[in-house]
Amino acid sequence: MASDSRNSSVLLWGITAALVAAVVIFFAYQWLFATSNEKLPEYQDINAQSVSPAKKSAVPASVEQPPVATEEETIKLVEEDLLKAPVPENASLAKEEIARMDDLQAQLKDQEKMLKQQHADADELIKLKEEQLKLLEAQLAQN
């Protein structure tokens, strides 16, 4: 009986060690191949910080505040090196580049449309606030 309990303990430790070794090998494999993929260029999503129309409509118009951007805080949409980069000579690479540029252009147009809408909403909010102030001043004058 004592031999069985000792062997089961050794077996349990062996299984645990094998599992730990498998996990360590898995993470080492992931780490090695993740560092080799860092050389690929990463494309940023321009609309990552923008608010989707569904989320925007959920916020009441009286609560929404338009963001105020100064020259220092403006976001650079297109890098200068992107404009000066040569077009690839390979036809398939050129088509991919054109598709990527078309996608970027569509994103910029969507962002422009959204910003114009936000600007119009901000102008309307300003008009409503001015009317509200006039009404409050009239109430104060009557009292």
PDB file of N, CA, C and O in Angstrom, residues 22-99:
ATOM      1  N   ALA A  22       5.111  21.754 -21.399  1.00  0.00           N
ATOM      2  CA  ALA A  22       4.358  21.988 -22.638  1.00  0.00           C
ATOM      3  C   ALA A  22       3.922  23.446 -22.739  1.00  0.00           C
ATOM      4  O   ALA A  22       4.009  24.059 -23.814  1.00  0.00           O
ATOM      5  N   VAL A  23       3.466  24.025 -21.635  1.00  0.00           N
ATOM      6  CA  VAL A  23       3.054  25.431 -21.631  1.00  0.00           C
ATOM      7  C   VAL A  23       4.249  26.341 -21.905  1.00  0.00           C
ATOM      8  O   VAL A  23       4.165  27.294 -22.684  1.00  0.00           O
ATOM      9  N   VAL A  24       5.384  26.058 -21.299  1.00  0.00           N
ATOM     10  CA  VAL A  24       6.588  26.868 -21.510  1.00  0.00           C
ATOM     11  C   VAL A  24       7.037  26.778 -22.961  1.00  0.00           C
ATOM     12  O   VAL A  24       7.387  27.791 -23.587  1.00  0.00           O
ATOM     13  N   ILE A  25       7.009  25.598 -23.536  1.00  0.00           N
ATOM     14  CA  ILE A  25       7.402  25.432 -24.942  1.00  0.00           C
ATOM     15  C   ILE A  25       6.441  26.188 -25.852  1.00  0.00           C
ATOM     16  O   ILE A  25       6.861  26.848 -26.807  1.00  0.00           O
ATOM     17  N   PHE A  26       5.144  26.134 -25.553  1.00  0.00           N
ATOM     18  CA  PHE A  26       4.155  26.842 -26.357  1.00  0.00           C
ATOM     19  C   PHE A  26       4.414  28.348 -26.335  1.00  0.00           C
ATOM     20  O   PHE A  26       4.432  29.005 -27.375  1.00  0.00           O
ATOM     21  N   PHE A  27       4.621  28.921 -25.156  1.00  0.00           N
ATOM     22  CA  PHE A  27       4.855  30.363 -25.065  1.00  0.00           C
ATOM     23  C   PHE A  27       6.190  30.756 -25.694  1.00  0.00           C
ATOM     24  O   PHE A  27       6.304  31.823 -26.296  1.00  0.00           O
ATOM     25  N   ALA A  28       7.217  29.904 -25.571  1.00  0.00           N
ATOM     26  CA  ALA A  28       8.498  30.195 -26.213  1.00  0.00           C
ATOM     27  C   ALA A  28       8.335  30.198 -27.730  1.00  0.00           C
ATOM     28  O   ALA A  28       8.880  31.064 -28.418  1.00  0.00           O
ATOM     29  N   TYR A  29       7.567  29.271 -28.258  1.00  0.00           N
ATOM     30  CA  TYR A  29       7.296  29.205 -29.693  1.00  0.00           C
ATOM     31  C   TYR A  29       6.568  30.465 -30.159  1.00  0.00           C
ATOM     32  O   TYR A  29       6.934  31.068 -31.169  1.00  0.00           O
ATOM     33  N   GLN A  30       5.542  30.881 -29.409  1.00  0.00           N
ATOM     34  CA  GLN A  30       4.800  32.090 -29.752  1.00  0.00           C
ATOM     35  C   GLN A  30       5.696  33.326 -29.704  1.00  0.00           C
ATOM     36  O   GLN A  30       5.619  34.201 -30.552  1.00  0.00           O
ATOM     37  N   TRP A  31       6.546  33.407 -28.711  1.00  0.00           N
ATOM     38  CA  TRP A  31       7.419  34.562 -28.545  1.00  0.00           C
ATOM     39  C   TRP A  31       8.435  34.648 -29.684  1.00  0.00           C
ATOM     40  O   TRP A  31       8.692  35.719 -30.217  1.00  0.00           O
ATOM     41  N   LEU A  32       9.007  33.499 -30.069  1.00  0.00           N
ATOM     42  CA  LEU A  32      10.007  33.503 -31.130  1.00  0.00           C
ATOM     43  C   LEU A  32       9.400  33.922 -32.462  1.00  0.00           C
ATOM     44  O   LEU A  32       9.991  34.696 -33.213  1.00  0.00           O
ATOM     45  N   PHE A  33       8.207  33.430 -32.788  1.00  0.00           N
ATOM     46  CA  PHE A  33       7.609  33.776 -34.058  1.00  0.00           C
ATOM     47  C   PHE A  33       6.933  35.140 -34.028  1.00  0.00           C
ATOM     48  O   PHE A  33       6.736  35.749 -35.062  1.00  0.00           O
ATOM     49  N   ALA A  34       6.576  35.650 -32.880  1.00  0.00           N
ATOM     50  CA  ALA A  34       6.005  36.993 -32.785  1.00  0.00           C
ATOM     51  C   ALA A  34       7.088  38.034 -33.046  1.00  0.00           C
ATOM     52  O   ALA A  34       6.831  39.055 -33.671  1.00  0.00           O
ATOM     53  N   THR A  35       8.307  37.801 -32.601  1.00  0.00           N
ATOM     54  CA  THR A  35       9.378  38.767 -32.829  1.00  0.00           C
ATOM     55  C   THR A  35       9.806  38.773 -34.283  1.00  0.00           C
ATOM     56  O   THR A  35      10.237  39.793 -34.790  1.00  0.00           O
ATOM     57  N   SER A  36       9.673  37.658 -34.989  1.00  0.00           N
ATOM     58  CA  SER A  36      10.062  37.644 -36.397  1.00  0.00           C
ATOM     59  C   SER A  36       9.022  38.341 -37.268  1.00  0.00           C
ATOM     60  O   SER A  36       9.330  38.779 -38.364  1.00  0.00           O
ATOM     61  N   ASN A  37       7.788  38.484 -36.825  1.00  0.00           N
ATOM     62  CA  ASN A  37       6.738  39.143 -37.595  1.00  0.00           C
ATOM     63  C   ASN A  37       6.691  40.643 -37.364  1.00  0.00           C
ATOM     64  O   ASN A  37       5.864  41.315 -37.955  1.00  0.00           O
ATOM     65  N   GLU A  38       7.537  41.187 -36.512  1.00  0.00           N
ATOM     66  CA  GLU A  38       7.510  42.616 -36.223  1.00  0.00           C
ATOM     67  C   GLU A  38       7.998  43.452 -37.395  1.00  0.00           C
ATOM     68  O   GLU A  38       7.767  44.639 -37.450  1.00  0.00           O
ATOM     69  N   LYS A  39       8.646  42.850 -38.372  1.00  0.00           N
ATOM     70  CA  LYS A  39       9.177  43.594 -39.502  1.00  0.00           C
ATOM     71  C   LYS A  39       8.089  43.992 -40.484  1.00  0.00           C
ATOM     72  O   LYS A  39       8.297  44.850 -41.315  1.00  0.00           O
ATOM     73  N   LEU A  40       6.910  43.380 -40.403  1.00  0.00           N
ATOM     74  CA  LEU A  40       5.819  43.716 -41.301  1.00  0.00           C
ATOM     75  C   LEU A  40       5.237  45.080 -40.920  1.00  0.00           C
ATOM     76  O   LEU A  40       5.102  45.397 -39.748  1.00  0.00           O
ATOM     77  N   PRO A  41       4.885  45.909 -41.907  1.00  0.00           N
ATOM     78  CA  PRO A  41       4.311  47.224 -41.579  1.00  0.00           C
ATOM     79  C   PRO A  41       2.914  47.065 -41.012  1.00  0.00           C
ATOM     80  O   PRO A  41       2.154  46.205 -41.430  1.00  0.00           O
ATOM     81  N   GLU A  42       2.615  47.912 -40.052  1.00  0.00           N
ATOM     82  CA  GLU A  42       1.292  47.892 -39.436  1.00  0.00           C
ATOM     83  C   GLU A  42       0.527  49.114 -39.930  1.00  0.00           C
ATOM     84  O   GLU A  42       1.024  50.223 -39.923  1.00  0.00           O
ATOM     85  N   TYR A  43      -0.708  48.879 -40.355  1.00  0.00           N
ATOM     86  CA  TYR A  43      -1.541  49.967 -40.829  1.00  0.00           C
ATOM     87  C   TYR A  43      -2.500  50.356 -39.728  1.00  0.00           C
ATOM     88  O   TYR A  43      -3.145  49.518 -39.125  1.00  0.00           O
ATOM     89  N   GLN A  44      -2.593  51.656 -39.489  1.00  0.00           N
ATOM     90  CA  GLN A  44      -3.471  52.151 -38.437  1.00  0.00           C
ATOM     91  C   GLN A  44      -4.859  52.369 -38.999  1.00  0.00           C
ATOM     92  O   GLN A  44      -5.026  52.809 -40.125  1.00  0.00           O
ATOM     93  N   ASP A  45      -5.841  52.085 -38.166  1.00  0.00           N
ATOM     94  CA  ASP A  45      -7.219  52.350 -38.559  1.00  0.00           C
ATOM     95  C   ASP A  45      -7.515  53.806 -38.223  1.00  0.00           C
ATOM     96  O   ASP A  45      -7.433  54.214 -37.075  1.00  0.00           O
ATOM     97  N   ILE A  46      -7.835  54.585 -39.235  1.00  0.00           N
ATOM     98  CA  ILE A  46      -8.060  56.016 -39.031  1.00  0.00           C
ATOM     99  C   ILE A  46      -9.294  56.258 -38.178  1.00  0.00           C
ATOM    100  O   ILE A  46      -9.338  57.174 -37.369  1.00  0.00           O
ATOM    101  N   ASN A  47     -10.311  55.419 -38.310  1.00  0.00           N
ATOM    102  CA  ASN A  47     -11.561  55.618 -37.584  1.00  0.00           C
ATOM    103  C   ASN A  47     -11.539  54.965 -36.206  1.00  0.00           C
ATOM    104  O   ASN A  47     -12.574  54.820 -35.595  1.00  0.00           O
ATOM    105  N   ALA A  48     -10.370  54.568 -35.726  1.00  0.00           N
ATOM    106  CA  ALA A  48     -10.317  53.894 -34.430  1.00  0.00           C
ATOM    107  C   ALA A  48     -10.782  54.810 -33.312  1.00  0.00           C
ATOM    108  O   ALA A  48     -11.393  54.366 -32.351  1.00  0.00           O
ATOM    109  N   GLN A  49     -10.492  56.098 -33.415  1.00  0.00           N
ATOM    110  CA  GLN A  49     -10.873  57.016 -32.353  1.00  0.00           C
ATOM    111  C   GLN A  49     -12.208  57.695 -32.615  1.00  0.00           C
ATOM    112  O   GLN A  49     -12.742  58.371 -31.758  1.00  0.00           O
ATOM    113  N   SER A  50     -12.742  57.535 -33.803  1.00  0.00           N
ATOM    114  CA  SER A  50     -13.989  58.217 -34.116  1.00  0.00           C
ATOM    115  C   SER A  50     -15.171  57.478 -33.518  1.00  0.00           C
ATOM    116  O   SER A  50     -15.119  56.304 -33.231  1.00  0.00           O
ATOM    117  N   VAL A  51     -16.268  58.184 -33.358  1.00  0.00           N
ATOM    118  CA  VAL A  51     -17.475  57.631 -32.763  1.00  0.00           C
ATOM    119  C   VAL A  51     -18.366  57.126 -33.877  1.00  0.00           C
ATOM    120  O   VAL A  51     -18.594  57.822 -34.867  1.00  0.00           O
ATOM    121  N   SER A  52     -18.886  55.917 -33.716  1.00  0.00           N
ATOM    122  CA  SER A  52     -19.769  55.378 -34.748  1.00  0.00           C
ATOM    123  C   SER A  52     -21.096  56.117 -34.702  1.00  0.00           C
ATOM    124  O   SER A  52     -21.497  56.645 -33.675  1.00  0.00           O
ATOM    125  N   PRO A  53     -21.833  56.178 -35.844  1.00  0.00           N
ATOM    126  CA  PRO A  53     -23.104  56.902 -35.872  1.00  0.00           C
ATOM    127  C   PRO A  53     -24.119  56.326 -34.886  1.00  0.00           C
ATOM    128  O   PRO A  53     -24.916  57.068 -34.331  1.00  0.00           O
ATOM    129  N   ALA A  54     -24.100  55.026 -34.647  1.00  0.00           N
ATOM    130  CA  ALA A  54     -25.040  54.430 -33.706  1.00  0.00           C
ATOM    131  C   ALA A  54     -24.769  54.929 -32.286  1.00  0.00           C
ATOM    132  O   ALA A  54     -25.684  55.230 -31.529  1.00  0.00           O
ATOM    133  N   LYS A  55     -23.494  55.008 -31.917  1.00  0.00           N
ATOM    134  CA  LYS A  55     -23.156  55.508 -30.585  1.00  0.00           C
ATOM    135  C   LYS A  55     -23.448  56.992 -30.479  1.00  0.00           C
ATOM    136  O   LYS A  55     -23.845  57.482 -29.446  1.00  0.00           O
ATOM    137  N   LYS A  56     -23.242  57.731 -31.568  1.00  0.00           N
ATOM    138  CA  LYS A  56     -23.455  59.170 -31.544  1.00  0.00           C
ATOM    139  C   LYS A  56     -24.930  59.497 -31.365  1.00  0.00           C
ATOM    140  O   LYS A  56     -25.289  60.409 -30.639  1.00  0.00           O
ATOM    141  N   SER A  57     -25.809  58.731 -32.019  1.00  0.00           N
ATOM    142  CA  SER A  57     -27.232  59.026 -31.915  1.00  0.00           C
ATOM    143  C   SER A  57     -27.792  58.652 -30.549  1.00  0.00           C
ATOM    144  O   SER A  57     -28.832  59.150 -30.158  1.00  0.00           O
ATOM    145  N   ALA A  58     -27.093  57.769 -29.821  1.00  0.00           N
ATOM    146  CA  ALA A  58     -27.560  57.378 -28.505  1.00  0.00           C
ATOM    147  C   ALA A  58     -27.366  58.498 -27.481  1.00  0.00           C
ATOM    148  O   ALA A  58     -28.054  58.549 -26.476  1.00  0.00           O
ATOM    149  N   VAL A  59     -26.431  59.413 -27.736  1.00  0.00           N
ATOM    150  CA  VAL A  59     -26.167  60.514 -26.824  1.00  0.00           C
ATOM    151  C   VAL A  59     -27.137  61.643 -27.150  1.00  0.00           C
ATOM    152  O   VAL A  59     -27.255  62.054 -28.302  1.00  0.00           O
ATOM    153  N   PRO A  60     -27.844  62.190 -26.149  1.00  0.00           N
ATOM    154  CA  PRO A  60     -28.754  63.303 -26.421  1.00  0.00           C
ATOM    155  C   PRO A  60     -27.991  64.515 -26.935  1.00  0.00           C
ATOM    156  O   PRO A  60     -26.851  64.750 -26.565  1.00  0.00           O
ATOM    157  N   ALA A  61     -28.660  65.307 -27.784  1.00  0.00           N
ATOM    158  CA  ALA A  61     -28.007  66.457 -28.402  1.00  0.00           C
ATOM    159  C   ALA A  61     -27.621  67.512 -27.372  1.00  0.00           C
ATOM    160  O   ALA A  61     -26.642  68.219 -27.549  1.00  0.00           O
ATOM    161  N   SER A  62     -28.371  67.613 -26.281  1.00  0.00           N
ATOM    162  CA  SER A  62     -28.062  68.636 -25.282  1.00  0.00           C
ATOM    163  C   SER A  62     -26.853  68.281 -24.438  1.00  0.00           C
ATOM    164  O   SER A  62     -26.232  69.153 -23.861  1.00  0.00           O
ATOM    165  N   VAL A  63     -26.476  66.996 -24.392  1.00  0.00           N
ATOM    166  CA  VAL A  63     -25.359  66.562 -23.565  1.00  0.00           C
ATOM    167  C   VAL A  63     -24.054  66.565 -24.348  1.00  0.00           C
ATOM    168  O   VAL A  63     -22.989  66.783 -23.797  1.00  0.00           O
ATOM    169  N   GLU A  64     -24.120  66.335 -25.650  1.00  0.00           N
ATOM    170  CA  GLU A  64     -22.933  66.171 -26.470  1.00  0.00           C
ATOM    171  C   GLU A  64     -22.148  67.468 -26.572  1.00  0.00           C
ATOM    172  O   GLU A  64     -22.708  68.518 -26.871  1.00  0.00           O
ATOM    173  N   GLN A  65     -20.841  67.393 -26.327  1.00  0.00           N
ATOM    174  CA  GLN A  65     -19.975  68.550 -26.426  1.00  0.00           C
ATOM    175  C   GLN A  65     -19.024  68.341 -27.591  1.00  0.00           C
ATOM    176  O   GLN A  65     -18.372  67.315 -27.669  1.00  0.00           O
ATOM    177  N   PRO A  66     -18.896  69.292 -28.507  1.00  0.00           N
ATOM    178  CA  PRO A  66     -17.964  69.120 -29.624  1.00  0.00           C
ATOM    179  C   PRO A  66     -16.524  69.243 -29.135  1.00  0.00           C
ATOM    180  O   PRO A  66     -16.229  70.063 -28.259  1.00  0.00           O
ATOM    181  N   PRO A  67     -15.626  68.417 -29.669  1.00  0.00           N
ATOM    182  CA  PRO A  67     -14.226  68.521 -29.264  1.00  0.00           C
ATOM    183  C   PRO A  67     -13.592  69.772 -29.852  1.00  0.00           C
ATOM    184  O   PRO A  67     -13.881  70.168 -30.981  1.00  0.00           O
ATOM    185  N   VAL A  68     -12.729  70.400 -29.053  1.00  0.00           N
ATOM    186  CA  VAL A  68     -12.038  71.590 -29.495  1.00  0.00           C
ATOM    187  C   VAL A  68     -10.606  71.198 -29.805  1.00  0.00           C
ATOM    188  O   VAL A  68      -9.888  70.692 -28.951  1.00  0.00           O
ATOM    189  N   ALA A  69     -10.181  71.390 -31.050  1.00  0.00           N
ATOM    190  CA  ALA A  69      -8.839  70.992 -31.461  1.00  0.00           C
ATOM    191  C   ALA A  69      -8.008  72.241 -31.753  1.00  0.00           C
ATOM    192  O   ALA A  69      -8.458  73.150 -32.444  1.00  0.00           O
ATOM    193  N   THR A  70      -6.823  72.272 -31.216  1.00  0.00           N
ATOM    194  CA  THR A  70      -5.903  73.349 -31.515  1.00  0.00           C
ATOM    195  C   THR A  70      -4.898  72.834 -32.530  1.00  0.00           C
ATOM    196  O   THR A  70      -4.893  71.667 -32.885  1.00  0.00           O
ATOM    197  N   GLU A  71      -4.033  73.721 -32.998  1.00  0.00           N
ATOM    198  CA  GLU A  71      -3.038  73.311 -33.985  1.00  0.00           C
ATOM    199  C   GLU A  71      -2.089  72.275 -33.411  1.00  0.00           C
ATOM    200  O   GLU A  71      -1.611  71.410 -34.118  1.00  0.00           O
ATOM    201  N   GLU A  72      -1.799  72.360 -32.126  1.00  0.00           N
ATOM    202  CA  GLU A  72      -0.876  71.421 -31.501  1.00  0.00           C
ATOM    203  C   GLU A  72      -1.490  70.032 -31.373  1.00  0.00           C
ATOM    204  O   GLU A  72      -0.787  69.039 -31.391  1.00  0.00           O
ATOM    205  N   GLU A  73      -2.812  69.941 -31.239  1.00  0.00           N
ATOM    206  CA  GLU A  73      -3.476  68.670 -31.001  1.00  0.00           C
ATOM    207  C   GLU A  73      -3.998  68.012 -32.274  1.00  0.00           C
ATOM    208  O   GLU A  73      -4.590  66.957 -32.208  1.00  0.00           O
ATOM    209  N   THR A  74      -3.808  68.636 -33.429  1.00  0.00           N
ATOM    210  CA  THR A  74      -4.348  68.058 -34.652  1.00  0.00           C
ATOM    211  C   THR A  74      -3.652  66.745 -34.973  1.00  0.00           C
ATOM    212  O   THR A  74      -2.464  66.587 -34.748  1.00  0.00           O
ATOM    213  N   ILE A  75      -4.428  65.830 -35.525  1.00  0.00           N
ATOM    214  CA  ILE A  75      -3.916  64.509 -35.848  1.00  0.00           C
ATOM    215  C   ILE A  75      -3.465  64.513 -37.298  1.00  0.00           C
ATOM    216  O   ILE A  75      -4.183  64.966 -38.182  1.00  0.00           O
ATOM    217  N   LYS A  76      -2.284  63.986 -37.525  1.00  0.00           N
ATOM    218  CA  LYS A  76      -1.752  63.914 -38.878  1.00  0.00           C
ATOM    219  C   LYS A  76      -2.369  62.695 -39.551  1.00  0.00           C
ATOM    220  O   LYS A  76      -2.159  61.556 -39.127  1.00  0.00           O
ATOM    221  N   LEU A  77      -3.171  62.915 -40.598  1.00  0.00           N
ATOM    222  CA  LEU A  77      -3.900  61.833 -41.242  1.00  0.00           C
ATOM    223  C   LEU A  77      -3.037  61.053 -42.229  1.00  0.00           C
ATOM    224  O   LEU A  77      -3.132  59.838 -42.318  1.00  0.00           O
ATOM    225  N   VAL A  78      -2.196  61.731 -42.980  1.00  0.00           N
ATOM    226  CA  VAL A  78      -1.386  61.073 -43.997  1.00  0.00           C
ATOM    227  C   VAL A  78       0.070  61.447 -43.772  1.00  0.00           C
ATOM    228  O   VAL A  78       0.408  62.620 -43.641  1.00  0.00           O
ATOM    229  N   GLU A  79       0.918  60.440 -43.717  1.00  0.00           N
ATOM    230  CA  GLU A  79       2.346  60.677 -43.532  1.00  0.00           C
ATOM    231  C   GLU A  79       2.949  61.197 -44.836  1.00  0.00           C
ATOM    232  O   GLU A  79       2.518  60.831 -45.926  1.00  0.00           O
ATOM    233  N   GLU A  80       3.964  62.039 -44.719  1.00  0.00           N
ATOM    234  CA  GLU A  80       4.605  62.624 -45.894  1.00  0.00           C
ATOM    235  C   GLU A  80       5.304  61.560 -46.730  1.00  0.00           C
ATOM    236  O   GLU A  80       5.300  61.624 -47.959  1.00  0.00           O
ATOM    237  N   ASP A  81       5.925  60.569 -46.080  1.00  0.00           N
ATOM    238  CA  ASP A  81       6.630  59.544 -46.840  1.00  0.00           C
ATOM    239  C   ASP A  81       5.668  58.686 -47.665  1.00  0.00           C
ATOM    240  O   ASP A  81       6.050  58.115 -48.687  1.00  0.00           O
ATOM    241  N   LEU A  82       4.413  58.622 -47.259  1.00  0.00           N
ATOM    242  CA  LEU A  82       3.412  57.882 -48.019  1.00  0.00           C
ATOM    243  C   LEU A  82       3.141  58.559 -49.354  1.00  0.00           C
ATOM    244  O   LEU A  82       2.956  57.897 -50.379  1.00  0.00           O
ATOM    245  N   LEU A  83       3.160  59.880 -49.353  1.00  0.00           N
ATOM    246  CA  LEU A  83       2.910  60.623 -50.589  1.00  0.00           C
ATOM    247  C   LEU A  83       4.085  60.535 -51.562  1.00  0.00           C
ATOM    248  O   LEU A  83       3.904  60.581 -52.775  1.00  0.00           O
ATOM    249  N   LYS A  84       5.291  60.399 -51.015  1.00  0.00           N
ATOM    250  CA  LYS A  84       6.490  60.379 -51.847  1.00  0.00           C
ATOM    251  C   LYS A  84       6.949  58.972 -52.203  1.00  0.00           C
ATOM    252  O   LYS A  84       7.897  58.817 -52.965  1.00  0.00           O
ATOM    253  N   ALA A  85       6.298  57.946 -51.651  1.00  0.00           N
ATOM    254  CA  ALA A  85       6.711  56.565 -51.890  1.00  0.00           C
ATOM    255  C   ALA A  85       6.450  56.171 -53.340  1.00  0.00           C
ATOM    256  O   ALA A  85       5.417  56.523 -53.902  1.00  0.00           O
ATOM    257  N   PRO A  86       7.385  55.441 -53.951  1.00  0.00           N
ATOM    258  CA  PRO A  86       7.182  55.020 -55.340  1.00  0.00           C
ATOM    259  C   PRO A  86       6.128  53.923 -55.443  1.00  0.00           C
ATOM    260  O   PRO A  86       5.950  53.128 -54.526  1.00  0.00           O
ATOM    261  N   VAL A  87       5.436  53.885 -56.570  1.00  0.00           N
ATOM    262  CA  VAL A  87       4.437  52.849 -56.812  1.00  0.00           C
ATOM    263  C   VAL A  87       5.183  51.571 -57.193  1.00  0.00           C
ATOM    264  O   VAL A  87       6.112  51.618 -57.995  1.00  0.00           O
ATOM    265  N   PRO A  88       4.816  50.423 -56.637  1.00  0.00           N
ATOM    266  CA  PRO A  88       5.506  49.174 -56.969  1.00  0.00           C
ATOM    267  C   PRO A  88       5.385  48.837 -58.451  1.00  0.00           C
ATOM    268  O   PRO A  88       4.371  49.117 -59.085  1.00  0.00           O
ATOM    269  N   GLU A  89       6.436  48.220 -58.992  1.00  0.00           N
ATOM    270  CA  GLU A  89       6.446  47.856 -60.404  1.00  0.00           C
ATOM    271  C   GLU A  89       5.647  46.589 -60.665  1.00  0.00           C
ATOM    272  O   GLU A  89       5.140  46.398 -61.759  1.00  0.00           O
ATOM    273  N   ASN A  90       5.549  45.717 -59.681  1.00  0.00           N
ATOM    274  CA  ASN A  90       4.788  44.485 -59.835  1.00  0.00           C
ATOM    275  C   ASN A  90       3.302  44.827 -59.908  1.00  0.00           C
ATOM    276  O   ASN A  90       2.788  45.597 -59.096  1.00  0.00           O
ATOM    277  N   ALA A  91       2.594  44.262 -60.881  1.00  0.00           N
ATOM    278  CA  ALA A  91       1.181  44.614 -61.097  1.00  0.00           C
ATOM    279  C   ALA A  91       0.309  44.256 -59.901  1.00  0.00           C
ATOM    280  O   ALA A  91      -0.559  45.036 -59.502  1.00  0.00           O
ATOM    281  N   SER A  92       0.527  43.088 -59.304  1.00  0.00           N
ATOM    282  CA  SER A  92      -0.314  42.694 -58.169  1.00  0.00           C
ATOM    283  C   SER A  92      -0.045  43.569 -56.956  1.00  0.00           C
ATOM    284  O   SER A  92      -0.972  43.929 -56.228  1.00  0.00           O
ATOM    285  N   LEU A  93       1.216  43.935 -56.744  1.00  0.00           N
ATOM    286  CA  LEU A  93       1.531  44.834 -55.631  1.00  0.00           C
ATOM    287  C   LEU A  93       0.956  46.219 -55.881  1.00  0.00           C
ATOM    288  O   LEU A  93       0.482  46.877 -54.951  1.00  0.00           O
ATOM    289  N   ALA A  94       0.982  46.652 -57.133  1.00  0.00           N
ATOM    290  CA  ALA A  94       0.408  47.964 -57.464  1.00  0.00           C
ATOM    291  C   ALA A  94      -1.103  47.946 -57.229  1.00  0.00           C
ATOM    292  O   ALA A  94      -1.661  48.921 -56.716  1.00  0.00           O
ATOM    293  N   LYS A  95      -1.755  46.847 -57.579  1.00  0.00           N
ATOM    294  CA  LYS A  95      -3.200  46.747 -57.361  1.00  0.00           C
ATOM    295  C   LYS A  95      -3.517  46.758 -55.869  1.00  0.00           C
ATOM    296  O   LYS A  95      -4.486  47.387 -55.437  1.00  0.00           O
ATOM    297  N   GLU A  96      -2.704  46.062 -55.085  1.00  0.00           N
ATOM    298  CA  GLU A  96      -2.904  46.078 -53.635  1.00  0.00           C
ATOM    299  C   GLU A  96      -2.723  47.486 -53.085  1.00  0.00           C
ATOM    300  O   GLU A  96      -3.484  47.936 -52.231  1.00  0.00           O
ATOM    301  N   GLU A  97      -1.710  48.177 -53.580  1.00  0.00           N
ATOM    302  CA  GLU A  97      -1.447  49.546 -53.127  1.00  0.00           C
ATOM    303  C   GLU A  97      -2.605  50.466 -53.506  1.00  0.00           C
ATOM    304  O   GLU A  97      -3.045  51.300 -52.712  1.00  0.00           O
ATOM    305  N   ILE A  98      -3.130  50.305 -54.719  1.00  0.00           N
ATOM    306  CA  ILE A  98      -4.257  51.123 -55.160  1.00  0.00           C
ATOM    307  C   ILE A  98      -5.490  50.826 -54.316  1.00  0.00           C
ATOM    308  O   ILE A  98      -6.215  51.740 -53.899  1.00  0.00           O
ATOM    309  N   ALA A  99      -5.721  49.548 -54.026  1.00  0.00           N
ATOM    310  CA  ALA A  99      -6.866  49.176 -53.192  1.00  0.00           C
ATOM    311  C   ALA A  99      -6.724  49.763 -51.795  1.00  0.00           C
ATOM    312  O   ALA A  99      -7.694  50.254 -51.209  1.00  0.00           O
TER     313      ALA A  99
END
